[in-house]
PDB file of C-alpha atoms and ligand atoms in Angstrom:
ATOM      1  CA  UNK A   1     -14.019-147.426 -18.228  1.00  0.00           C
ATOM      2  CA  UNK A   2     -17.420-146.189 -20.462  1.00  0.00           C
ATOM      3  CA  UNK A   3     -17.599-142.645 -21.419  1.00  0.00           C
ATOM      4  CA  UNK A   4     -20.580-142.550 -18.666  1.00  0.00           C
ATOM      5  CA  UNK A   5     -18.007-143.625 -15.824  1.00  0.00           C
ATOM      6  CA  UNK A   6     -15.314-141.699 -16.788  1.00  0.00           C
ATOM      7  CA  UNK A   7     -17.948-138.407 -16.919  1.00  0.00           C
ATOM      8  CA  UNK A   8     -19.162-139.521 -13.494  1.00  0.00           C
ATOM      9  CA  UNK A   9     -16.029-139.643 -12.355  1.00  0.00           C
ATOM     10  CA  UNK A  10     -14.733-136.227 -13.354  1.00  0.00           C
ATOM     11  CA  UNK A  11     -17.954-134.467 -12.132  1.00  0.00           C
ATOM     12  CA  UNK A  12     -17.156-134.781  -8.877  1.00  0.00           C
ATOM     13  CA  UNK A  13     -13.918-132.576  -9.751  1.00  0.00           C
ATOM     14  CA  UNK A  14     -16.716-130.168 -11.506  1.00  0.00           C
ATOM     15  CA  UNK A  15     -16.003-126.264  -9.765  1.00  0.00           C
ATOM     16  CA  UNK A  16     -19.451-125.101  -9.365  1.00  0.00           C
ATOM     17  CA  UNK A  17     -20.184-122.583  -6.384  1.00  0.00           C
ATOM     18  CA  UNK A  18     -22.879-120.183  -7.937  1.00  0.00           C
ATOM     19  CA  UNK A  19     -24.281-122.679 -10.197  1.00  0.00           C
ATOM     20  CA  UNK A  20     -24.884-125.728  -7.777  1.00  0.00           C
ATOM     21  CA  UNK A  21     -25.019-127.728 -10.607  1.00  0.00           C
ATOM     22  CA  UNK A  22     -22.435-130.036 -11.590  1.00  0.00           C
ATOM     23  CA  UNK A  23     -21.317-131.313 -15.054  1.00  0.00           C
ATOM     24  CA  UNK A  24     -19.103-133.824 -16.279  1.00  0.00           C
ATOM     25  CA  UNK A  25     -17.945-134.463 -20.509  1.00  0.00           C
ATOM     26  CA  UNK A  26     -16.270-137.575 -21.555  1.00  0.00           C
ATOM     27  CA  UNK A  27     -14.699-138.139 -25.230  1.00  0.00           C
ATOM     28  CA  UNK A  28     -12.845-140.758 -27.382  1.00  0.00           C
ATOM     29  CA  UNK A  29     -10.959-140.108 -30.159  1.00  0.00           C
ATOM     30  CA  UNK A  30     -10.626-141.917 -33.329  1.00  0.00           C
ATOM     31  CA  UNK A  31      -7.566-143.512 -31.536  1.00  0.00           C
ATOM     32  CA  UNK A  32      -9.476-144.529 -28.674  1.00  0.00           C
ATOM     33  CA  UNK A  33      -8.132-141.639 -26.045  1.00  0.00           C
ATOM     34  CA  UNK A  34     -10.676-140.425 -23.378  1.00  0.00           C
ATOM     35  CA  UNK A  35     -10.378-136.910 -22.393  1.00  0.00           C
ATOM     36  CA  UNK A  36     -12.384-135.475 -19.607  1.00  0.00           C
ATOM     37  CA  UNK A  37     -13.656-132.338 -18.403  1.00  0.00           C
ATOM     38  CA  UNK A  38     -15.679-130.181 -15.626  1.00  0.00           C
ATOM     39  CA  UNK A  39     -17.657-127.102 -15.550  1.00  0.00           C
ATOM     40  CA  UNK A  40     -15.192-124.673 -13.630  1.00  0.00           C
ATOM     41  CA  UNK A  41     -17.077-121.398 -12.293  1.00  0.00           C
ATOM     42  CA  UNK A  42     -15.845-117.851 -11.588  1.00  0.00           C
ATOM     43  CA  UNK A  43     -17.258-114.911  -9.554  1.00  0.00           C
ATOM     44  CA  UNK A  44     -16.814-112.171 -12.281  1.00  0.00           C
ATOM     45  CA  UNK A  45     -18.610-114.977 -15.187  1.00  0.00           C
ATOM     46  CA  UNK A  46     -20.617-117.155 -12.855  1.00  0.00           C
ATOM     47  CA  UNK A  47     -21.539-119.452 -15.974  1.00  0.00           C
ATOM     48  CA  UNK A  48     -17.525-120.135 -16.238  1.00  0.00           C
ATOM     49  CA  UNK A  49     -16.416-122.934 -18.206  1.00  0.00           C
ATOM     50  CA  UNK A  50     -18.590-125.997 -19.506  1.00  0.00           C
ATOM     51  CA  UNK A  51     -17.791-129.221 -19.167  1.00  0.00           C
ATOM     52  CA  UNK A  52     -17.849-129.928 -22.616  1.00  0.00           C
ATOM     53  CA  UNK A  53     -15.193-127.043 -22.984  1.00  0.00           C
ATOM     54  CA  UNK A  54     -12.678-128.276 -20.750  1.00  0.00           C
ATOM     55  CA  UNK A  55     -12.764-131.969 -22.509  1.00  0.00           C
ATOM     56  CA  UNK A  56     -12.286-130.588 -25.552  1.00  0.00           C
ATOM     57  CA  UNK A  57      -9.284-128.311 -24.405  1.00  0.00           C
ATOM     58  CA  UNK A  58      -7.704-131.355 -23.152  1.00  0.00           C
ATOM     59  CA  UNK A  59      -8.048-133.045 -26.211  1.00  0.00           C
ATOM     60  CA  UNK A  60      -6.801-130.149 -27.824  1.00  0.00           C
ATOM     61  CA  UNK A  61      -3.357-129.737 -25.704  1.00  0.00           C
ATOM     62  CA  UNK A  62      -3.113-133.352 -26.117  1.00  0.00           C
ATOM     63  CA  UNK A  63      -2.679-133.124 -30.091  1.00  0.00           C
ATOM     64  CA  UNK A  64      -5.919-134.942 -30.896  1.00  0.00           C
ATOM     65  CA  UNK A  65      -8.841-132.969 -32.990  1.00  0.00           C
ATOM     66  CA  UNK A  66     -10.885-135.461 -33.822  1.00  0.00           C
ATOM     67  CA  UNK A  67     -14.077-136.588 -31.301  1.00  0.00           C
ATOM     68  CA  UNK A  68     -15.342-140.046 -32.649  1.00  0.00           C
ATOM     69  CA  UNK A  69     -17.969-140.205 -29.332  1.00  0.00           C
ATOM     70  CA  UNK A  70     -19.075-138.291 -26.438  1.00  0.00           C
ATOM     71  CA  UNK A  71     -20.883-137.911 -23.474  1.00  0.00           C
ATOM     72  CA  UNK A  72     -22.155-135.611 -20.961  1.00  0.00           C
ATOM     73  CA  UNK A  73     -23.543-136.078 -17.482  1.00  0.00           C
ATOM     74  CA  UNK A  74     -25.278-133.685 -14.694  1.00  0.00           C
ATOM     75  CA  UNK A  75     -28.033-134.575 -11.992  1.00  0.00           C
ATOM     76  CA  UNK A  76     -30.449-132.645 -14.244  1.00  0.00           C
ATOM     77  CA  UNK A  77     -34.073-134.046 -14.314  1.00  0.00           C
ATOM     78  CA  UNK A  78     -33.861-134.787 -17.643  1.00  0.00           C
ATOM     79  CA  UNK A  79     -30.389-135.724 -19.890  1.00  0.00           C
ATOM     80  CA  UNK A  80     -28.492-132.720 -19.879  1.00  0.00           C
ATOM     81  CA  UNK A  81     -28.470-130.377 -23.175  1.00  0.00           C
ATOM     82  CA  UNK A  82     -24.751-129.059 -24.250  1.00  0.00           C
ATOM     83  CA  UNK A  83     -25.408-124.755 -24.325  1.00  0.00           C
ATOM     84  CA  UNK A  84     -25.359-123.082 -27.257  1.00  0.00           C
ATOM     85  CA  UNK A  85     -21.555-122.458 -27.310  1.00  0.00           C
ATOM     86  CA  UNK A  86     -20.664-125.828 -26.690  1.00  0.00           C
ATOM     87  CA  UNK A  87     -22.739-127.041 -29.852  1.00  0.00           C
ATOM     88  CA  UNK A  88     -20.551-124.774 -32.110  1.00  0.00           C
ATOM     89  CA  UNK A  89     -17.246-126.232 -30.113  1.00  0.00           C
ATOM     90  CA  UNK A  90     -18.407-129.736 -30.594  1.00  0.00           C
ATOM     91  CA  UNK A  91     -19.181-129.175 -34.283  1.00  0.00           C
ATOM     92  CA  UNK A  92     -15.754-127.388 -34.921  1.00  0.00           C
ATOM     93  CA  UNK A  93     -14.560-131.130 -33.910  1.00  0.00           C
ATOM     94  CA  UNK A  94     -16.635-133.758 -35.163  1.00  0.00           C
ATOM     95  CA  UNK A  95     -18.438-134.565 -37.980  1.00  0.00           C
ATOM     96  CA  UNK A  96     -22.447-134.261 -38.236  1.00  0.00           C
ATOM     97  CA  UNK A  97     -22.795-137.908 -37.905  1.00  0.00           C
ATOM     98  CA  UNK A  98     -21.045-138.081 -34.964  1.00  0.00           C
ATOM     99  CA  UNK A  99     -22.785-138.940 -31.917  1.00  0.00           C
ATOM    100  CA  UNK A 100     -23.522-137.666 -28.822  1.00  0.00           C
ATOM    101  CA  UNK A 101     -25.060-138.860 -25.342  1.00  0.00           C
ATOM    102  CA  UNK A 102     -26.701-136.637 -22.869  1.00  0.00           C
ATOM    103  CA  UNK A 103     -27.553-138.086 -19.684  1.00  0.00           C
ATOM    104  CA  UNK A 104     -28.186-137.864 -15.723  1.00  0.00           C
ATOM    105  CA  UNK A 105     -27.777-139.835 -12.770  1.00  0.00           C
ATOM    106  CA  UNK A 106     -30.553-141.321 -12.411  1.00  0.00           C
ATOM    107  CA  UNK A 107     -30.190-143.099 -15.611  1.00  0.00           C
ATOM    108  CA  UNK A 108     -31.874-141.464 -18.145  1.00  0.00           C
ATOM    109  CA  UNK A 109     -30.344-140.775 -22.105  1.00  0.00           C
ATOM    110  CA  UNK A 110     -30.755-139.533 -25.158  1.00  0.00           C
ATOM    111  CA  UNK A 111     -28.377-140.126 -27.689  1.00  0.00           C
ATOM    112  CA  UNK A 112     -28.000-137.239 -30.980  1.00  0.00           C
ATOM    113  CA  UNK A 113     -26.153-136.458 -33.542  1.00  0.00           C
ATOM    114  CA  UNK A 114     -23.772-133.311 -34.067  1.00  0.00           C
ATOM    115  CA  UNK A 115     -26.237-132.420 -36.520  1.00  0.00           C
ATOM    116  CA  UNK A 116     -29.421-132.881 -34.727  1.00  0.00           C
ATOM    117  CA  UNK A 117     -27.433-130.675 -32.191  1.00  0.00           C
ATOM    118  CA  UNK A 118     -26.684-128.014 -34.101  1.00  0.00           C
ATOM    119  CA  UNK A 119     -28.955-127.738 -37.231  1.00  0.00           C
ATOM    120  CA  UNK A 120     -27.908-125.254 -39.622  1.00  0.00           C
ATOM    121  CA  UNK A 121     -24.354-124.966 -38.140  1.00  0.00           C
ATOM    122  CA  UNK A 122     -22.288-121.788 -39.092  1.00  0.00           C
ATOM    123  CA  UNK A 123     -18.821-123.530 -41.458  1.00  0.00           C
ATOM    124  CA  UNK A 124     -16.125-122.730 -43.118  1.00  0.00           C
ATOM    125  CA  UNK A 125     -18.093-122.648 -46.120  1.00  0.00           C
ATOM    126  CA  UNK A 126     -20.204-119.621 -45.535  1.00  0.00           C
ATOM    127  CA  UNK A 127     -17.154-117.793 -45.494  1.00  0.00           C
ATOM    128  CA  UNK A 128     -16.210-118.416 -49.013  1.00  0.00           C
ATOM    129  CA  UNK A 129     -17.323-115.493 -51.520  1.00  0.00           C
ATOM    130  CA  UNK A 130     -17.165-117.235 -54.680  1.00  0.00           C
TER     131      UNK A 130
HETATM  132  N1  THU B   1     -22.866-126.275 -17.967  1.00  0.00           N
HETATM  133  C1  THU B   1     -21.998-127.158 -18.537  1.00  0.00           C
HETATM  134  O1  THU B   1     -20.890-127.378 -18.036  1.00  0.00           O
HETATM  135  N2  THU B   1     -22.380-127.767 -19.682  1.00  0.00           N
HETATM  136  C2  THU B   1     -23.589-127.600 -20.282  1.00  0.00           C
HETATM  137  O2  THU B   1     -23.804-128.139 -21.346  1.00  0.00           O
HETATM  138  C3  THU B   1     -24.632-126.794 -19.633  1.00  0.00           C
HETATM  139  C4  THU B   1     -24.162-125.931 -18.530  1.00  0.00           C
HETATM  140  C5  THU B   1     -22.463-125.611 -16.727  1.00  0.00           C
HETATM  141  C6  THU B   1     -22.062-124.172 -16.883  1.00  0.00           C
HETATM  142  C7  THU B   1     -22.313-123.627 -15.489  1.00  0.00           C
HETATM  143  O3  THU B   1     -21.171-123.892 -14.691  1.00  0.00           O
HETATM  144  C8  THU B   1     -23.468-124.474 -14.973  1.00  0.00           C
HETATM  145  O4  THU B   1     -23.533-125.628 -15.798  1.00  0.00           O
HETATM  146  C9  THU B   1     -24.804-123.787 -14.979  1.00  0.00           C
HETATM  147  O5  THU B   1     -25.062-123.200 -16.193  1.00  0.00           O
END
């Protein structure tokens, strides 16, 4: 199954009832695993949980830490940006050459890098005093 399926697929799970708007995240690992994930709402934080959260919380409980490739999917009118929070989550996980597909339905995409994502990302390094 592609990355774009497997999103698809999970989107339908996707908890949404303030939002309307249903997204799906796909990711493989270096070792080829696909984890998938769903935006899950709430009534006290309507915004909930992204998509590209839950995937990488499954990877996460799964042992993996490594994304090699992802995608996510909503029926957006144009390929569907990751939020500013899920940009730093990503980057926690992947390298800046690692890429990244946004898409929608209707078959648009536009494929980034982590660092196109997130330029000037916040590291471990700017933590170090010396
Ligand atoms: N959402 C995601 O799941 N991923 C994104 O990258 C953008 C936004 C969800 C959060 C919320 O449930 C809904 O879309 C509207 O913001």
């Amino acid at each position: 199954m592609t990355l774009y399926d497997a999103a698809c697929k999970v989107r339908e799970n996707a908890y949404a009832p303030y939002s309307g708007f249903k997204v799906g995240a796909a990711l493989r690992t270096a070792t080829g695993a696909v984890f998938t994930g769903c935006n899950v709402e709430n009534v006290a934080y309507p915004e909930g949980t992204c998509a590209e959260a839950g995937a990488i919380a499954a990877m996460c409980a799964a042992g993996a830490r490594e994304i090699a490739e992802m995608l996510v999917v909503a029926d957006s009118p144009s390929p569907v940006p990751p939020c500013g929070g899920c940009r730093q989550k990503i980057a926690e996980f992947a390298g800046p050459e690692m890429r990244i597909t946004l898409a929608n339905l209707g078959g648009a995409r536009l494929e980034m890098t982590v660092a196109e994502l997130l330029p000037g990302a916040f590291g471990a390094g700017h933590m170090d005093k010396t």
